[in-house]
Amino acid sequence: MYTKKQWSRLPITLAVLMAVGAFCGVLISNRSAKHRPPGSKVDKLKLADGFVAEHLYSPSEEMNGSWVSMTFDNKGRMITSDQYGGLFRLELPAIGSNEKPKVEKLLIEGDTAKVAMGYAHGLLYAFNSLYVMINNRESTRFPKGSGLYRLQDTDNNDKYDKITLLKPLVGEGEHGPHSIVLSPDKKSLYVVAGNFTDLPKMDSYRLMPNWKNDNLFPWIKDPRGHANDRNAPGGWVAHTDPEGKTWELMGAGFRNAYDIAFNETGDLFIYDSDMEWDFGTPWYRPTRVCHVTSGAEYGWRTGSANWSPTFADNLPPIMNIGQGSPTNLIYLKDARFPAKYKNTLLAFDWSFGIVHGLHLKPNGSTYSADHEEFLSGAPLPLTDGAIGPDGALYFLTGGRRLESDLYRVYYKDYKNIPAGSNAATVTITPEHKQRTEIEQYHTKKDPKAIDAAWPYLKSPDRFLRFAARLAIEHQPVAQWQAKALAEKDPQSLIYASLALGRQGDVAVRSQLLKAMMGIDLKKLTDAQKQDFLRTFEVVFSRMGQPDAAQREQLIAYISPNYPSANAGLNRFYAKLLVFLEAPKTVDRTLALLESNEKFVDKDNEMVTASADLILRNPQYGLDLAGLLEKMPPAQQMFYAILLSAEKTGWTPATREKYFAWYKKAFSYQGGRSYIGFIDKARQMALQNVPKDKFEYYNKLSGADLLTKNGNDLVNLYAPKGPGRGWKVDNAVAMVQDSLQHRDFERGKLIYSAVLCSRCHMIQGEGADVGPDLTQLGSRFSPKDMLEAIIEPNKTISDQFGSIAYELKSGESVVGRQVNEDANFYYISQNPFDPKTIRKISKKLVKSSKVSTVSMMLPGLINGLNPDELRDLVAYLMSGGNKNNPIYLESSGSQKKTGK
């Protein structure tokens, strides 16, 4: 029983508060005294060698919102936008100065609205104008909808007085329209938009506008509904003039890229997002930096239709970064940085607070890159950045109404680096020159195009092959169809067939397939086989099933090669053979599934290991922790979902094995939609079983494990709610006089439901990652516990937390140090898999410091209603003991509050 009077007698010292350990925290042993939590906003930053950071301003502390975009005007002033508010203009102090920026709200002369202009995801000062990319649904607070706007000062009084809507756009939110950049020749504009932004009618299309899914894999849309009404081309990049009169589509197939950047050569780069709900699925693609060549297609399709980077009709990334939330991309030619940073892109990740450096190197007609972690911090929700007139890097944090800050990063010896010296000498490789020459035919019909492009269909350079095929596709099919069907070179025939499959009439299907079967499949390299099989897939997707005779010929041509020794090729073979309903496909594919065929997905390999991200951001990192603990076997999942479309070739024995797999699949953990995707495939497969066996296979495949909608596993307890954003004071008020006669069993279930048992033991049950909580009630008050739950970052004891190790290579590793010896640190990076230990050689470590972010998830109790909260707190105070006095004392002297 805890009365107000008794509360005051309970220990409330926070010196040893389990602020990190109490809920999903971790106990660190052998911690040396040199690890100290930083004391200022700048101290939390990990910078590349020789760089200095300054914290300049906190918009959120000044009640100026959470800033997400910036640009510099012609007078060197910074202009910024609040995500859900107005524009601001700043005069910045010189590097090293202690002065504060001068900040003014940027008003529109003659406009009396509270917010006349703002809600901008993109800002650009050019052509004596401020271009503003508004991302907003019209409302009474801010009636301007999404689109590209131009602000002008027509009377030269340093106040904008004219607003012109250049292009209205349909779409808003975090996948709406984003950035604007100036073209390399400074004569035009480029804009980028996410996949929830409708592509407006263009005046010209470098990417042919006949996009389709072109995927024989069963199409399952996201079971939770995300992007289910969004189809190709997905996110896009367009080119326009300063007045916004003519528009040209440059490339598409992106998910949700926020920003683009040019290098000195005039090549365009983009940083695209992943779909985190797809973690663990065969179609997951990490965040990645891509080269946006003319007519580029990067294959975003909704749900399971998402394209693999291996598909010949889309392009591969320069670099897969990893999980995260891309927000900004900068090219450093205007920075006063050391020569190492010539040819360098900086890519901003909002989720994990990392600025990735990509040091570009010409590679044929495109680029490769070396990776560097240029800057990082936790928490550091990066939103936008730019190189200022002084050659320093300026960046913002914030977004989603989070705490927002403006920083400046400069090289300490910048005064000895002349302005403009970071611009690299332009290097044009022969392949690059050939590609750009061929790309002129992406904008026009020209009789010269076919002869000019055709030789490059067999180029070893993938980007050059892509450009050549696209140049041919832009020409009338009648001019090159016969040439394609008569082609004898296997490589050229593959790409000519791909072009014809995309642009030709269905009437040519039989001739095309006959020509393709003239290729000796066994003489092709694995890479050529991959492109060849993809071409079959596109032809089947667009032109449909061949006639019965040709179908038998195709089965005889393809089937003997399956399975192959190449797991990647087997994915293509399996799709084609399921489509053709080839005999023995079920047996062969099921055998591969049962053998747990190993597939190393080199095309999606990431430079940032998922395990390295877990402790950088608990909110997102613990999702990764669960995934890595119970990683779904992606190759098995591919085969299982593929077989859900197979209607023939089954026996009772194969069905038994197949449906039993689903029940096991539900034990794995993927992204938020993983369970739903598996269930949707299971339901599709059940449509192909005899009606009298439906219930049997339904149960065998795990129906009883699922909630009614099939998106989640049935838990022993799901919070009833309605929840709320609990604050310490109101949570304390709800529980302090109301812990008597609580429901022990429900408290125990809630304890597991809010993840406590994943990290802690109580009465011998749970995990031993963090401290045992059995004696918690004898050491801490309910107020202590609630404060630790609700404000996990407020106090982080040296005894708990994670450590960020800065390596001499410039990379950083975050983990829980469990031991060390003379030569190594031993760290655990996954709180759900603490037995997996990583060794870090002390010789490689430059420095280390305690992370400022608690491993405890924020908002763990926000789904609970007051009664559920009381049951949880009572259970914790009892130490999991049903006979604790808290459950036995009379309620006579108590007063209940809330309900």
PDB file of N, CA and C in Angstrom, residues 263-327:
ATOM      1  N   ASN A 263      27.578  16.705 -59.633  1.00  0.00           N
ATOM      2  CA  ASN A 263      29.032  16.893 -59.528  1.00  0.00           C
ATOM      3  C   ASN A 263      29.511  17.798 -60.662  1.00  0.00           C
ATOM      4  N   GLU A 264      30.823  18.001 -60.756  1.00  0.00           N
ATOM      5  CA  GLU A 264      31.374  18.912 -61.762  1.00  0.00           C
ATOM      6  C   GLU A 264      31.111  18.425 -63.189  1.00  0.00           C
ATOM      7  N   THR A 265      31.012  17.119 -63.361  1.00  0.00           N
ATOM      8  CA  THR A 265      30.803  16.553 -64.690  1.00  0.00           C
ATOM      9  C   THR A 265      29.375  16.767 -65.171  1.00  0.00           C
ATOM     10  N   GLY A 266      28.495  17.138 -64.253  1.00  0.00           N
ATOM     11  CA  GLY A 266      27.094  17.303 -64.601  1.00  0.00           C
ATOM     12  C   GLY A 266      26.278  16.056 -64.363  1.00  0.00           C
ATOM     13  N   ASP A 267      26.870  15.083 -63.682  1.00  0.00           N
ATOM     14  CA  ASP A 267      26.136  13.869 -63.354  1.00  0.00           C
ATOM     15  C   ASP A 267      25.295  14.097 -62.107  1.00  0.00           C
ATOM     16  N   LEU A 268      24.113  13.506 -62.106  1.00  0.00           N
ATOM     17  CA  LEU A 268      23.118  13.721 -61.057  1.00  0.00           C
ATOM     18  C   LEU A 268      23.041  12.494 -60.151  1.00  0.00           C
ATOM     19  N   PHE A 269      22.952  12.750 -58.835  1.00  0.00           N
ATOM     20  CA  PHE A 269      22.904  11.677 -57.842  1.00  0.00           C
ATOM     21  C   PHE A 269      21.701  11.887 -56.929  1.00  0.00           C
ATOM     22  N   ILE A 270      21.227  10.774 -56.362  1.00  0.00           N
ATOM     23  CA  ILE A 270      20.043  10.799 -55.524  1.00  0.00           C
ATOM     24  C   ILE A 270      20.229   9.828 -54.373  1.00  0.00           C
ATOM     25  N   TYR A 271      19.618  10.135 -53.237  1.00  0.00           N
ATOM     26  CA  TYR A 271      19.703   9.261 -52.047  1.00  0.00           C
ATOM     27  C   TYR A 271      18.290   8.790 -51.745  1.00  0.00           C
ATOM     28  N   ASP A 272      18.022   7.511 -52.039  1.00  0.00           N
ATOM     29  CA  ASP A 272      16.657   6.993 -51.957  1.00  0.00           C
ATOM     30  C   ASP A 272      16.446   6.196 -50.671  1.00  0.00           C
ATOM     31  N   SER A 273      15.184   6.094 -50.285  1.00  0.00           N
ATOM     32  CA  SER A 273      14.832   5.467 -49.010  1.00  0.00           C
ATOM     33  C   SER A 273      14.537   3.982 -49.171  1.00  0.00           C
ATOM     34  N   ASP A 274      14.510   3.286 -48.041  1.00  0.00           N
ATOM     35  CA  ASP A 274      14.064   1.904 -47.994  1.00  0.00           C
ATOM     36  C   ASP A 274      12.622   1.862 -47.513  1.00  0.00           C
ATOM     37  N   MET A 275      12.028   0.679 -47.483  1.00  0.00           N
ATOM     38  CA  MET A 275      10.729   0.468 -46.869  1.00  0.00           C
ATOM     39  C   MET A 275      10.972  -0.430 -45.664  1.00  0.00           C
ATOM     40  N   GLU A 276      11.067   0.193 -44.476  1.00  0.00           N
ATOM     41  CA  GLU A 276      11.476  -0.545 -43.283  1.00  0.00           C
ATOM     42  C   GLU A 276      10.490  -1.640 -42.900  1.00  0.00           C
ATOM     43  N   TRP A 277       9.248  -1.502 -43.317  1.00  0.00           N
ATOM     44  CA  TRP A 277       8.273  -2.559 -43.011  1.00  0.00           C
ATOM     45  C   TRP A 277       8.574  -3.841 -43.797  1.00  0.00           C
ATOM     46  N   ASP A 278       9.421  -3.730 -44.819  1.00  0.00           N
ATOM     47  CA  ASP A 278       9.789  -4.891 -45.637  1.00  0.00           C
ATOM     48  C   ASP A 278      11.026  -5.623 -45.133  1.00  0.00           C
ATOM     49  N   PHE A 279      11.604  -5.202 -43.997  1.00  0.00           N
ATOM     50  CA  PHE A 279      12.775  -5.900 -43.478  1.00  0.00           C
ATOM     51  C   PHE A 279      12.538  -7.405 -43.513  1.00  0.00           C
ATOM     52  N   GLY A 280      13.509  -8.141 -43.983  1.00  0.00           N
ATOM     53  CA  GLY A 280      13.434  -9.595 -43.949  1.00  0.00           C
ATOM     54  C   GLY A 280      12.748 -10.223 -45.134  1.00  0.00           C
ATOM     55  N   THR A 281      12.230  -9.421 -46.062  1.00  0.00           N
ATOM     56  CA  THR A 281      11.570  -9.983 -47.243  1.00  0.00           C
ATOM     57  C   THR A 281      12.556 -10.030 -48.411  1.00  0.00           C
ATOM     58  N   PRO A 282      12.301 -10.867 -49.403  1.00  0.00           N
ATOM     59  CA  PRO A 282      13.218 -10.948 -50.555  1.00  0.00           C
ATOM     60  C   PRO A 282      13.244  -9.675 -51.388  1.00  0.00           C
ATOM     61  N   TRP A 283      12.210  -8.846 -51.280  1.00  0.00           N
ATOM     62  CA  TRP A 283      12.154  -7.635 -52.108  1.00  0.00           C
ATOM     63  C   TRP A 283      12.612  -6.381 -51.355  1.00  0.00           C
ATOM     64  N   TYR A 284      13.115  -6.540 -50.138  1.00  0.00           N
ATOM     65  CA  TYR A 284      13.599  -5.358 -49.400  1.00  0.00           C
ATOM     66  C   TYR A 284      14.827  -4.772 -50.101  1.00  0.00           C
ATOM     67  N   ARG A 285      14.853  -3.445 -50.211  1.00  0.00           N
ATOM     68  CA  ARG A 285      16.021  -2.735 -50.747  1.00  0.00           C
ATOM     69  C   ARG A 285      16.451  -1.693 -49.718  1.00  0.00           C
ATOM     70  N   PRO A 286      17.727  -1.662 -49.357  1.00  0.00           N
ATOM     71  CA  PRO A 286      18.191  -0.692 -48.365  1.00  0.00           C
ATOM     72  C   PRO A 286      18.208   0.724 -48.932  1.00  0.00           C
ATOM     73  N   THR A 287      18.427   1.704 -48.065  1.00  0.00           N
ATOM     74  CA  THR A 287      18.646   3.060 -48.560  1.00  0.00           C
ATOM     75  C   THR A 287      19.885   3.039 -49.444  1.00  0.00           C
ATOM     76  N   ARG A 288      19.882   3.865 -50.471  1.00  0.00           N
ATOM     77  CA  ARG A 288      20.967   3.748 -51.445  1.00  0.00           C
ATOM     78  C   ARG A 288      21.165   5.048 -52.201  1.00  0.00           C
ATOM     79  N   VAL A 289      22.398   5.256 -52.621  1.00  0.00           N
ATOM     80  CA  VAL A 289      22.742   6.409 -53.446  1.00  0.00           C
ATOM     81  C   VAL A 289      22.851   5.919 -54.883  1.00  0.00           C
ATOM     82  N   CYS A 290      22.139   6.612 -55.769  1.00  0.00           N
ATOM     83  CA  CYS A 290      22.045   6.181 -57.164  1.00  0.00           C
ATOM     84  C   CYS A 290      22.497   7.288 -58.108  1.00  0.00           C
ATOM     85  N   HIS A 291      22.959   6.869 -59.268  1.00  0.00           N
ATOM     86  CA  HIS A 291      23.352   7.780 -60.342  1.00  0.00           C
ATOM     87  C   HIS A 291      22.155   7.919 -61.279  1.00  0.00           C
ATOM     88  N   VAL A 292      21.599   9.115 -61.355  1.00  0.00           N
ATOM     89  CA  VAL A 292      20.405   9.354 -62.168  1.00  0.00           C
ATOM     90  C   VAL A 292      20.844   9.760 -63.573  1.00  0.00           C
ATOM     91  N   THR A 293      21.036   8.776 -64.409  1.00  0.00           N
ATOM     92  CA  THR A 293      21.362   9.057 -65.798  1.00  0.00           C
ATOM     93  C   THR A 293      20.079   9.377 -66.559  1.00  0.00           C
ATOM     94  N   SER A 294      20.217   9.776 -67.802  1.00  0.00           N
ATOM     95  CA  SER A 294      19.054  10.116 -68.625  1.00  0.00           C
ATOM     96  C   SER A 294      18.105   8.925 -68.713  1.00  0.00           C
ATOM     97  N   GLY A 295      16.836   9.154 -68.357  1.00  0.00           N
ATOM     98  CA  GLY A 295      15.835   8.106 -68.442  1.00  0.00           C
ATOM     99  C   GLY A 295      16.001   6.995 -67.422  1.00  0.00           C
ATOM    100  N   ALA A 296      16.688   7.287 -66.339  1.00  0.00           N
ATOM    101  CA  ALA A 296      16.982   6.255 -65.341  1.00  0.00           C
ATOM    102  C   ALA A 296      15.704   5.647 -64.777  1.00  0.00           C
ATOM    103  N   GLU A 297      15.713   4.334 -64.609  1.00  0.00           N
ATOM    104  CA  GLU A 297      14.626   3.593 -63.965  1.00  0.00           C
ATOM    105  C   GLU A 297      15.243   2.801 -62.818  1.00  0.00           C
ATOM    106  N   TYR A 298      14.726   3.026 -61.586  1.00  0.00           N
ATOM    107  CA  TYR A 298      15.286   2.342 -60.423  1.00  0.00           C
ATOM    108  C   TYR A 298      14.304   1.392 -59.744  1.00  0.00           C
ATOM    109  N   GLY A 299      13.193   1.079 -60.426  1.00  0.00           N
ATOM    110  CA  GLY A 299      12.438  -0.117 -60.111  1.00  0.00           C
ATOM    111  C   GLY A 299      11.581  -0.139 -58.869  1.00  0.00           C
ATOM    112  N   TRP A 300      11.246   1.040 -58.269  1.00  0.00           N
ATOM    113  CA  TRP A 300      10.314   0.930 -57.149  1.00  0.00           C
ATOM    114  C   TRP A 300       8.948   0.511 -57.670  1.00  0.00           C
ATOM    115  N   ARG A 301       8.401  -0.513 -57.041  1.00  0.00           N
ATOM    116  CA  ARG A 301       7.025  -0.935 -57.266  1.00  0.00           C
ATOM    117  C   ARG A 301       6.450  -1.253 -55.892  1.00  0.00           C
ATOM    118  N   THR A 302       5.173  -1.091 -55.737  1.00  0.00           N
ATOM    119  CA  THR A 302       4.588  -1.244 -54.413  1.00  0.00           C
ATOM    120  C   THR A 302       4.500  -2.713 -54.010  1.00  0.00           C
ATOM    121  N   GLY A 303       4.640  -2.965 -52.703  1.00  0.00           N
ATOM    122  CA  GLY A 303       4.533  -4.307 -52.161  1.00  0.00           C
ATOM    123  C   GLY A 303       5.595  -5.246 -52.688  1.00  0.00           C
ATOM    124  N   SER A 304       5.199  -6.496 -52.913  1.00  0.00           N
ATOM    125  CA  SER A 304       6.165  -7.521 -53.323  1.00  0.00           C
ATOM    126  C   SER A 304       6.594  -7.384 -54.777  1.00  0.00           C
ATOM    127  N   ALA A 305       6.007  -6.443 -55.510  1.00  0.00           N
ATOM    128  CA  ALA A 305       6.391  -6.235 -56.911  1.00  0.00           C
ATOM    129  C   ALA A 305       7.681  -5.436 -57.049  1.00  0.00           C
ATOM    130  N   ASN A 306       8.242  -4.984 -55.954  1.00  0.00           N
ATOM    131  CA  ASN A 306       9.479  -4.203 -55.992  1.00  0.00           C
ATOM    132  C   ASN A 306      10.554  -4.937 -56.779  1.00  0.00           C
ATOM    133  N   TRP A 307      11.271  -4.201 -57.632  1.00  0.00           N
ATOM    134  CA  TRP A 307      12.260  -4.824 -58.506  1.00  0.00           C
ATOM    135  C   TRP A 307      13.576  -5.087 -57.785  1.00  0.00           C
ATOM    136  N   SER A 308      14.224  -6.140 -58.224  1.00  0.00           N
ATOM    137  CA  SER A 308      15.586  -6.418 -57.766  1.00  0.00           C
ATOM    138  C   SER A 308      16.563  -5.541 -58.538  1.00  0.00           C
ATOM    139  N   PRO A 309      17.661  -5.121 -57.913  1.00  0.00           N
ATOM    140  CA  PRO A 309      18.683  -4.375 -58.656  1.00  0.00           C
ATOM    141  C   PRO A 309      19.277  -5.181 -59.812  1.00  0.00           C
ATOM    142  N   THR A 310      19.067  -6.512 -59.798  1.00  0.00           N
ATOM    143  CA  THR A 310      19.607  -7.342 -60.870  1.00  0.00           C
ATOM    144  C   THR A 310      18.807  -7.232 -62.155  1.00  0.00           C
ATOM    145  N   PHE A 311      17.581  -6.726 -62.095  1.00  0.00           N
ATOM    146  CA  PHE A 311      16.747  -6.664 -63.299  1.00  0.00           C
ATOM    147  C   PHE A 311      17.426  -5.791 -64.346  1.00  0.00           C
ATOM    148  N   ALA A 312      17.534  -6.316 -65.560  1.00  0.00           N
ATOM    149  CA  ALA A 312      18.279  -5.627 -66.611  1.00  0.00           C
ATOM    150  C   ALA A 312      17.643  -4.325 -67.039  1.00  0.00           C
ATOM    151  N   ASP A 313      16.346  -4.168 -66.808  1.00  0.00           N
ATOM    152  CA  ASP A 313      15.644  -2.961 -67.250  1.00  0.00           C
ATOM    153  C   ASP A 313      15.598  -1.884 -66.176  1.00  0.00           C
ATOM    154  N   ASN A 314      16.375  -2.055 -65.103  1.00  0.00           N
ATOM    155  CA  ASN A 314      16.608  -0.936 -64.188  1.00  0.00           C
ATOM    156  C   ASN A 314      18.100  -0.879 -63.871  1.00  0.00           C
ATOM    157  N   LEU A 315      18.497   0.126 -63.126  1.00  0.00           N
ATOM    158  CA  LEU A 315      19.919   0.362 -62.874  1.00  0.00           C
ATOM    159  C   LEU A 315      20.279   0.036 -61.424  1.00  0.00           C
ATOM    160  N   PRO A 316      21.519  -0.347 -61.173  1.00  0.00           N
ATOM    161  CA  PRO A 316      21.967  -0.638 -59.814  1.00  0.00           C
ATOM    162  C   PRO A 316      22.447   0.626 -59.116  1.00  0.00           C
ATOM    163  N   PRO A 317      22.451   0.642 -57.795  1.00  0.00           N
ATOM    164  CA  PRO A 317      22.941   1.827 -57.074  1.00  0.00           C
ATOM    165  C   PRO A 317      24.459   1.923 -57.126  1.00  0.00           C
ATOM    166  N   ILE A 318      24.944   3.111 -56.838  1.00  0.00           N
ATOM    167  CA  ILE A 318      26.389   3.270 -56.628  1.00  0.00           C
ATOM    168  C   ILE A 318      26.783   2.644 -55.310  1.00  0.00           C
ATOM    169  N   MET A 319      25.920   2.836 -54.304  1.00  0.00           N
ATOM    170  CA  MET A 319      26.203   2.288 -52.983  1.00  0.00           C
ATOM    171  C   MET A 319      24.915   2.060 -52.217  1.00  0.00           C
ATOM    172  N   ASN A 320      24.795   0.865 -51.625  1.00  0.00           N
ATOM    173  CA  ASN A 320      23.734   0.597 -50.659  1.00  0.00           C
ATOM    174  C   ASN A 320      24.226   1.039 -49.291  1.00  0.00           C
ATOM    175  N   ILE A 321      23.523   1.976 -48.679  1.00  0.00           N
ATOM    176  CA  ILE A 321      23.944   2.483 -47.377  1.00  0.00           C
ATOM    177  C   ILE A 321      23.500   1.544 -46.263  1.00  0.00           C
ATOM    178  N   GLY A 322      22.208   1.228 -46.207  1.00  0.00           N
ATOM    179  CA  GLY A 322      21.682   0.397 -45.123  1.00  0.00           C
ATOM    180  C   GLY A 322      20.332   0.921 -44.686  1.00  0.00           C
ATOM    181  N   GLN A 323      19.878   0.498 -43.528  1.00  0.00           N
ATOM    182  CA  GLN A 323      18.608   1.004 -43.020  1.00  0.00           C
ATOM    183  C   GLN A 323      18.749   2.486 -42.645  1.00  0.00           C
ATOM    184  N   GLY A 324      17.636   3.211 -42.720  1.00  0.00           N
ATOM    185  CA  GLY A 324      17.683   4.621 -42.357  1.00  0.00           C
ATOM    186  C   GLY A 324      16.577   5.409 -43.017  1.00  0.00           C
ATOM    187  N   SER A 325      16.680   6.738 -42.918  1.00  0.00           N
ATOM    188  CA  SER A 325      15.702   7.654 -43.511  1.00  0.00           C
ATOM    189  C   SER A 325      16.452   8.795 -44.190  1.00  0.00           C
ATOM    190  N   PRO A 326      16.718   8.680 -45.489  1.00  0.00           N
ATOM    191  CA  PRO A 326      17.466   9.726 -46.198  1.00  0.00           C
ATOM    192  C   PRO A 326      16.723  11.053 -46.217  1.00  0.00           C
ATOM    193  N   THR A 327      17.462  12.145 -45.991  1.00  0.00           N
ATOM    194  CA  THR A 327      16.835  13.468 -46.025  1.00  0.00           C
ATOM    195  C   THR A 327      17.601  14.493 -46.853  1.00  0.00           C
TER     196      THR A 327
END
